[in-house]
Amino acid sequence: MAAMARKRVAILISGRGSNMAALIEAAKDESYPAEIALVVSNEADAEGLARARSAGIETAVVDHRPFGKEREAFDRALQAVIASRRIDIVCLAGFMRLLTPWFVQQWQGRLLNIHPALLPAFKGLDTHARALAAGVEQHGATVHFVVPEMDSGPIVVQAAVPVHHDDTEPTLAARVLAVEHMIYPQALKLVAEERVTIASGRCLIDGKPAETIC
Ligand code: GRF
């Protein structure tokens, strides 16, 4: 049987791009089922853009500001850039814009996000401070498919980390970030290999309920 072609991936960022860098690193291996074909930022000075360029990856900037409150017009501009590069899968990696249902619909089942918490706990921003304030013993990260409702789509992979009694926001964030860099490449691999299906709003891997927590 002929090997499946590597999926062409676009990564959307707004800032640092450390998850983007983890995906780029994983995809350097030719046996990895996805190649990073494009990095798009809504911020022209995003640190991640320089990292992507130095890895030899095509980059583009779609500034959201000229679109003002016209969110769908921004999303359509984004879609035009992505579609012209024959992209199969889109990965959000610290992309700080809410995408419209229209955009999400274009990429149903092919749009991933990473969130720095064990969803469904701590949706939204400032997850580490909120986890500390809540006194949870476990925190973590989640890769999930994007649906129109924020931080709510089917979960592909999660990783848990302990919360220590003397943790501060930066120490906890660093522990979570380390597992983010592991699970995003794992999750993208599963999706690129077409091993993930969605049934009743939950992910199945190879047709079986996913052992999502690692
Ligand atoms: C990560 O914590 C990610 O989970 C969240 O935004 C942060 C982005 O960091 N969505 P980086 O730009 O990947 O370094």
mmCIF file of N, CA, C and O in Angstrom, residues 49-105:
data_model
loop_
_atom_site.group_PDB
_atom_site.id
_atom_site.type_symbol
_atom_site.label_atom_id
_atom_site.label_comp_id
_atom_site.label_asym_id
_atom_site.label_seq_id
_atom_site.Cartn_x
_atom_site.Cartn_y
_atom_site.Cartn_z
ATOM 1 N N LEU A 49 7.092 34.409 14.468
ATOM 2 C CA LEU A 49 7.301 34.558 13.022
ATOM 3 C C LEU A 49 8.776 34.419 12.670
ATOM 4 O O LEU A 49 9.134 33.747 11.693
ATOM 5 N N ALA A 50 9.623 35.048 13.489
ATOM 6 C CA ALA A 50 11.064 34.975 13.226
ATOM 7 C C ALA A 50 11.550 33.535 13.399
ATOM 8 O O ALA A 50 12.378 33.039 12.618
ATOM 9 N N ARG A 51 10.994 32.858 14.397
ATOM 10 C CA ARG A 51 11.391 31.455 14.624
ATOM 11 C C ARG A 51 10.979 30.599 13.429
ATOM 12 O O ARG A 51 11.723 29.711 13.008
ATOM 13 N N ALA A 52 9.797 30.851 12.901
ATOM 14 C CA ALA A 52 9.317 30.063 11.749
ATOM 15 C C ALA A 52 10.197 30.328 10.531
ATOM 16 O O ALA A 52 10.619 29.399 9.836
ATOM 17 N N ARG A 53 10.509 31.618 10.311
ATOM 18 C CA ARG A 53 11.334 31.967 9.135
ATOM 19 C C ARG A 53 12.707 31.331 9.241
ATOM 20 O O ARG A 53 13.237 30.811 8.262
ATOM 21 N N SER A 54 13.261 31.336 10.452
ATOM 22 C CA SER A 54 14.604 30.770 10.571
ATOM 23 C C SER A 54 14.569 29.251 10.396
ATOM 24 O O SER A 54 15.595 28.642 10.109
ATOM 25 N N ALA A 55 13.389 28.657 10.531
ATOM 26 C CA ALA A 55 13.265 27.220 10.250
ATOM 27 C C ALA A 55 12.926 26.992 8.771
ATOM 28 O O ALA A 55 12.669 25.860 8.360
ATOM 29 N N GLY A 56 12.902 28.081 7.993
ATOM 30 C CA GLY A 56 12.672 27.953 6.550
ATOM 31 C C GLY A 56 11.211 27.765 6.181
ATOM 32 O O GLY A 56 10.895 27.264 5.095
ATOM 33 N N ILE A 57 10.319 28.179 7.066
ATOM 34 C CA ILE A 57 8.888 27.982 6.800
ATOM 35 C C ILE A 57 8.254 29.284 6.311
ATOM 36 O O ILE A 57 8.561 30.370 6.831
ATOM 37 N N GLU A 58 7.377 29.151 5.342
ATOM 38 C CA GLU A 58 6.696 30.338 4.809
ATOM 39 C C GLU A 58 5.830 30.962 5.892
ATOM 40 O O GLU A 58 5.149 30.256 6.643
ATOM 41 N N THR A 59 5.853 32.283 5.967
ATOM 42 C CA THR A 59 5.030 32.975 6.963
ATOM 43 C C THR A 59 4.149 34.013 6.271
ATOM 44 O O THR A 59 4.453 34.468 5.157
ATOM 45 N N ALA A 60 3.070 34.363 6.945
ATOM 46 C CA ALA A 60 2.191 35.430 6.450
ATOM 47 C C ALA A 60 1.622 36.164 7.649
ATOM 48 O O ALA A 60 1.509 35.595 8.744
ATOM 49 N N VAL A 61 1.304 37.432 7.440
ATOM 50 C CA VAL A 61 0.663 38.229 8.490
ATOM 51 C C VAL A 61 -0.692 38.676 7.963
ATOM 52 O O VAL A 61 -0.791 39.205 6.849
ATOM 53 N N VAL A 62 -1.728 38.418 8.755
ATOM 54 C CA VAL A 62 -3.043 38.987 8.460
ATOM 55 C C VAL A 62 -3.422 39.800 9.703
ATOM 56 O O VAL A 62 -3.799 39.238 10.735
ATOM 57 N N ASP A 63 -3.241 41.098 9.601
ATOM 58 C CA ASP A 63 -3.495 41.992 10.738
ATOM 59 C C ASP A 63 -5.015 42.121 10.927
ATOM 60 O O ASP A 63 -5.736 42.429 9.972
ATOM 61 N N HIS A 64 -5.454 41.911 12.146
ATOM 62 C CA HIS A 64 -6.908 41.976 12.399
ATOM 63 C C HIS A 64 -7.397 43.424 12.497
ATOM 64 O O HIS A 64 -8.587 43.690 12.314
ATOM 65 N N ARG A 65 -6.485 44.368 12.756
ATOM 66 C CA ARG A 65 -6.923 45.737 13.079
ATOM 67 C C ARG A 65 -7.728 46.419 11.978
ATOM 68 O O ARG A 65 -8.755 47.029 12.276
ATOM 69 N N PRO A 66 -7.301 46.316 10.718
ATOM 70 C CA PRO A 66 -8.088 47.017 9.683
ATOM 71 C C PRO A 66 -9.528 46.513 9.589
ATOM 72 O O PRO A 66 -10.382 47.214 9.044
ATOM 73 N N PHE A 67 -9.807 45.328 10.136
ATOM 74 C CA PHE A 67 -11.158 44.780 10.028
ATOM 75 C C PHE A 67 -12.071 45.232 11.160
ATOM 76 O O PHE A 67 -13.277 44.986 11.117
ATOM 77 N N GLY A 68 -11.469 45.892 12.170
ATOM 78 C CA GLY A 68 -12.278 46.396 13.278
ATOM 79 C C GLY A 68 -13.145 45.308 13.881
ATOM 80 O O GLY A 68 -12.650 44.248 14.240
ATOM 81 N N LYS A 69 -14.441 45.575 13.938
ATOM 82 C CA LYS A 69 -15.366 44.600 14.534
ATOM 83 C C LYS A 69 -15.866 43.565 13.528
ATOM 84 O O LYS A 69 -16.679 42.710 13.854
ATOM 85 N N GLU A 70 -15.383 43.679 12.297
ATOM 86 C CA GLU A 70 -15.848 42.755 11.238
ATOM 87 C C GLU A 70 -15.067 41.442 11.342
ATOM 88 O O GLU A 70 -14.172 41.162 10.546
ATOM 89 N N ARG A 71 -15.433 40.653 12.323
ATOM 90 C CA ARG A 71 -14.673 39.423 12.592
ATOM 91 C C ARG A 71 -14.684 38.455 11.419
ATOM 92 O O ARG A 71 -13.675 37.817 11.107
ATOM 93 N N GLU A 72 -15.838 38.339 10.787
ATOM 94 C CA GLU A 72 -15.892 37.372 9.691
ATOM 95 C C GLU A 72 -15.067 37.843 8.490
ATOM 96 O O GLU A 72 -14.469 37.017 7.788
ATOM 97 N N ALA A 73 -14.994 39.143 8.287
ATOM 98 C CA ALA A 73 -14.172 39.656 7.175
ATOM 99 C C ALA A 73 -12.698 39.312 7.433
ATOM 100 O O ALA A 73 -11.967 38.917 6.505
ATOM 101 N N PHE A 74 -12.273 39.447 8.690
ATOM 102 C CA PHE A 74 -10.902 39.038 9.042
ATOM 103 C C PHE A 74 -10.719 37.548 8.767
ATOM 104 O O PHE A 74 -9.735 37.131 8.150
ATOM 105 N N ASP A 75 -11.683 36.759 9.218
ATOM 106 C CA ASP A 75 -11.578 35.307 9.038
ATOM 107 C C ASP A 75 -11.547 34.930 7.556
ATOM 108 O O ASP A 75 -10.887 33.971 7.165
ATOM 109 N N ARG A 76 -12.286 35.682 6.741
ATOM 110 C CA ARG A 76 -12.280 35.387 5.302
ATOM 111 C C ARG A 76 -10.910 35.719 4.692
ATOM 112 O O ARG A 76 -10.426 35.004 3.802
ATOM 113 N N ALA A 77 -10.284 36.771 5.167
ATOM 114 C CA ALA A 77 -8.935 37.113 4.689
ATOM 115 C C ALA A 77 -7.939 36.023 5.100
ATOM 116 O O ALA A 77 -7.068 35.620 4.313
ATOM 117 N N LEU A 78 -8.111 35.554 6.330
ATOM 118 C CA LEU A 78 -7.259 34.468 6.843
ATOM 119 C C LEU A 78 -7.460 33.214 5.992
ATOM 120 O O LEU A 78 -6.504 32.559 5.560
ATOM 121 N N GLN A 79 -8.718 32.918 5.742
ATOM 122 C CA GLN A 79 -9.057 31.722 4.966
ATOM 123 C C GLN A 79 -8.461 31.798 3.558
ATOM 124 O O GLN A 79 -7.969 30.795 3.041
ATOM 125 N N ALA A 80 -8.459 32.997 2.961
ATOM 126 C CA ALA A 80 -7.919 33.147 1.606
ATOM 127 C C ALA A 80 -6.428 32.795 1.596
ATOM 128 O O ALA A 80 -5.945 32.109 0.687
ATOM 129 N N VAL A 81 -5.719 33.248 2.611
ATOM 130 C CA VAL A 81 -4.276 32.964 2.696
ATOM 131 C C VAL A 81 -4.050 31.464 2.877
ATOM 132 O O VAL A 81 -3.205 30.854 2.203
ATOM 133 N N ILE A 82 -4.811 30.870 3.761
ATOM 134 C CA ILE A 82 -4.608 29.446 4.074
ATOM 135 C C ILE A 82 -5.006 28.580 2.873
ATOM 136 O O ILE A 82 -4.283 27.658 2.484
ATOM 137 N N ALA A 83 -6.159 28.896 2.284
ATOM 138 C CA ALA A 83 -6.675 28.053 1.191
ATOM 139 C C ALA A 83 -5.733 28.081 -0.009
ATOM 140 O O ALA A 83 -5.578 27.078 -0.710
ATOM 141 N N SER A 84 -5.057 29.221 -0.232
ATOM 142 C CA SER A 84 -4.174 29.307 -1.394
ATOM 143 C C SER A 84 -2.915 28.451 -1.225
ATOM 144 O O SER A 84 -2.164 28.269 -2.179
ATOM 145 N N ARG A 85 -2.684 27.956 -0.020
ATOM 146 C CA ARG A 85 -1.502 27.096 0.225
ATOM 147 C C ARG A 85 -1.885 25.619 0.301
ATOM 148 O O ARG A 85 -1.122 24.815 0.815
ATOM 149 N N ARG A 86 -3.055 25.247 -0.123
ATOM 150 C CA ARG A 86 -3.516 23.837 -0.126
ATOM 151 C C ARG A 86 -3.284 23.180 1.234
ATOM 152 O O ARG A 86 -2.640 22.149 1.360
ATOM 153 N N ILE A 87 -3.819 23.803 2.258
ATOM 154 C CA ILE A 87 -3.626 23.310 3.624
ATOM 155 C C ILE A 87 -4.682 22.260 3.976
ATOM 156 O O ILE A 87 -5.850 22.389 3.599
ATOM 157 N N ASP A 88 -4.256 21.215 4.682
ATOM 158 C CA ASP A 88 -5.178 20.147 5.100
ATOM 159 C C ASP A 88 -5.671 20.328 6.530
ATOM 160 O O ASP A 88 -6.798 19.958 6.859
ATOM 161 N N ILE A 89 -4.778 20.803 7.409
ATOM 162 C CA ILE A 89 -5.089 20.885 8.841
ATOM 163 C C ILE A 89 -4.591 22.237 9.353
ATOM 164 O O ILE A 89 -3.494 22.682 8.971
ATOM 165 N N VAL A 90 -5.375 22.875 10.214
ATOM 166 C CA VAL A 90 -4.956 24.142 10.828
ATOM 167 C C VAL A 90 -4.774 23.915 12.331
ATOM 168 O O VAL A 90 -5.648 23.346 12.997
ATOM 169 N N CYS A 91 -3.635 24.355 12.860
ATOM 170 C CA CYS A 91 -3.359 24.255 14.294
ATOM 171 C C CYS A 91 -3.277 25.660 14.889
ATOM 172 O O CYS A 91 -2.450 26.475 14.454
ATOM 173 N N LEU A 92 -4.100 25.929 15.876
ATOM 174 C CA LEU A 92 -3.998 27.184 16.613
ATOM 175 C C LEU A 92 -2.976 26.980 17.724
ATOM 176 O O LEU A 92 -3.048 25.996 18.463
ATOM 177 N N ALA A 93 -2.025 27.895 17.823
ATOM 178 C CA ALA A 93 -0.980 27.751 18.841
ATOM 179 C C ALA A 93 -0.718 29.130 19.449
ATOM 180 O O ALA A 93 0.146 29.871 18.994
ATOM 181 N N GLY A 94 -1.528 29.451 20.446
ATOM 182 C CA GLY A 94 -1.414 30.780 21.033
ATOM 183 C C GLY A 94 -1.948 31.845 20.097
ATOM 184 O O GLY A 94 -1.420 32.960 20.051
ATOM 185 N N PHE A 95 -2.996 31.503 19.361
ATOM 186 C CA PHE A 95 -3.634 32.462 18.442
ATOM 187 C C PHE A 95 -4.734 33.162 19.237
ATOM 188 O O PHE A 95 -5.697 32.518 19.663
ATOM 189 N N MET A 96 -4.560 34.459 19.460
ATOM 190 C CA MET A 96 -5.389 35.167 20.443
ATOM 191 C C MET A 96 -6.618 35.838 19.829
ATOM 192 O O MET A 96 -7.038 36.902 20.286
ATOM 193 N N ARG A 97 -7.181 35.230 18.802
ATOM 194 C CA ARG A 97 -8.417 35.742 18.217
ATOM 195 C C ARG A 97 -9.481 34.672 18.284
ATOM 196 O O ARG A 97 -9.187 33.495 18.037
ATOM 197 N N LEU A 98 -10.691 35.096 18.599
ATOM 198 C CA LEU A 98 -11.808 34.146 18.539
ATOM 199 C C LEU A 98 -12.221 34.020 17.084
ATOM 200 O O LEU A 98 -12.429 35.021 16.399
ATOM 201 N N LEU A 99 -12.324 32.801 16.616
ATOM 202 C CA LEU A 99 -12.703 32.585 15.219
ATOM 203 C C LEU A 99 -14.217 32.480 15.106
ATOM 204 O O LEU A 99 -14.890 31.969 15.995
ATOM 205 N N THR A 100 -14.736 32.956 13.984
ATOM 206 C CA THR A 100 -16.191 32.950 13.803
ATOM 207 C C THR A 100 -16.679 31.539 13.443
ATOM 208 O O THR A 100 -15.915 30.718 12.923
ATOM 209 N N PRO A 101 -17.973 31.285 13.685
ATOM 210 C CA PRO A 101 -18.541 29.992 13.271
ATOM 211 C C PRO A 101 -18.299 29.720 11.785
ATOM 212 O O PRO A 101 -18.079 28.584 11.384
ATOM 213 N N TRP A 102 -18.312 30.769 10.965
ATOM 214 C CA TRP A 102 -18.061 30.573 9.534
ATOM 215 C C TRP A 102 -16.702 29.915 9.305
ATOM 216 O O TRP A 102 -16.583 28.930 8.569
ATOM 217 N N PHE A 103 -15.656 30.445 9.957
ATOM 218 C CA PHE A 103 -14.306 29.891 9.766
ATOM 219 C C PHE A 103 -14.242 28.469 10.312
ATOM 220 O O PHE A 103 -13.701 27.561 9.671
ATOM 221 N N VAL A 104 -14.792 28.312 11.502
ATOM 222 C CA VAL A 104 -14.744 26.991 12.158
ATOM 223 C C VAL A 104 -15.411 25.943 11.261
ATOM 224 O O VAL A 104 -14.919 24.817 11.113
ATOM 225 N N GLN A 105 -16.509 26.340 10.634
ATOM 226 C CA GLN A 105 -17.233 25.436 9.725
ATOM 227 C C GLN A 105 -16.363 24.991 8.544
ATOM 228 O O GLN A 105 -16.411 23.835 8.129
#
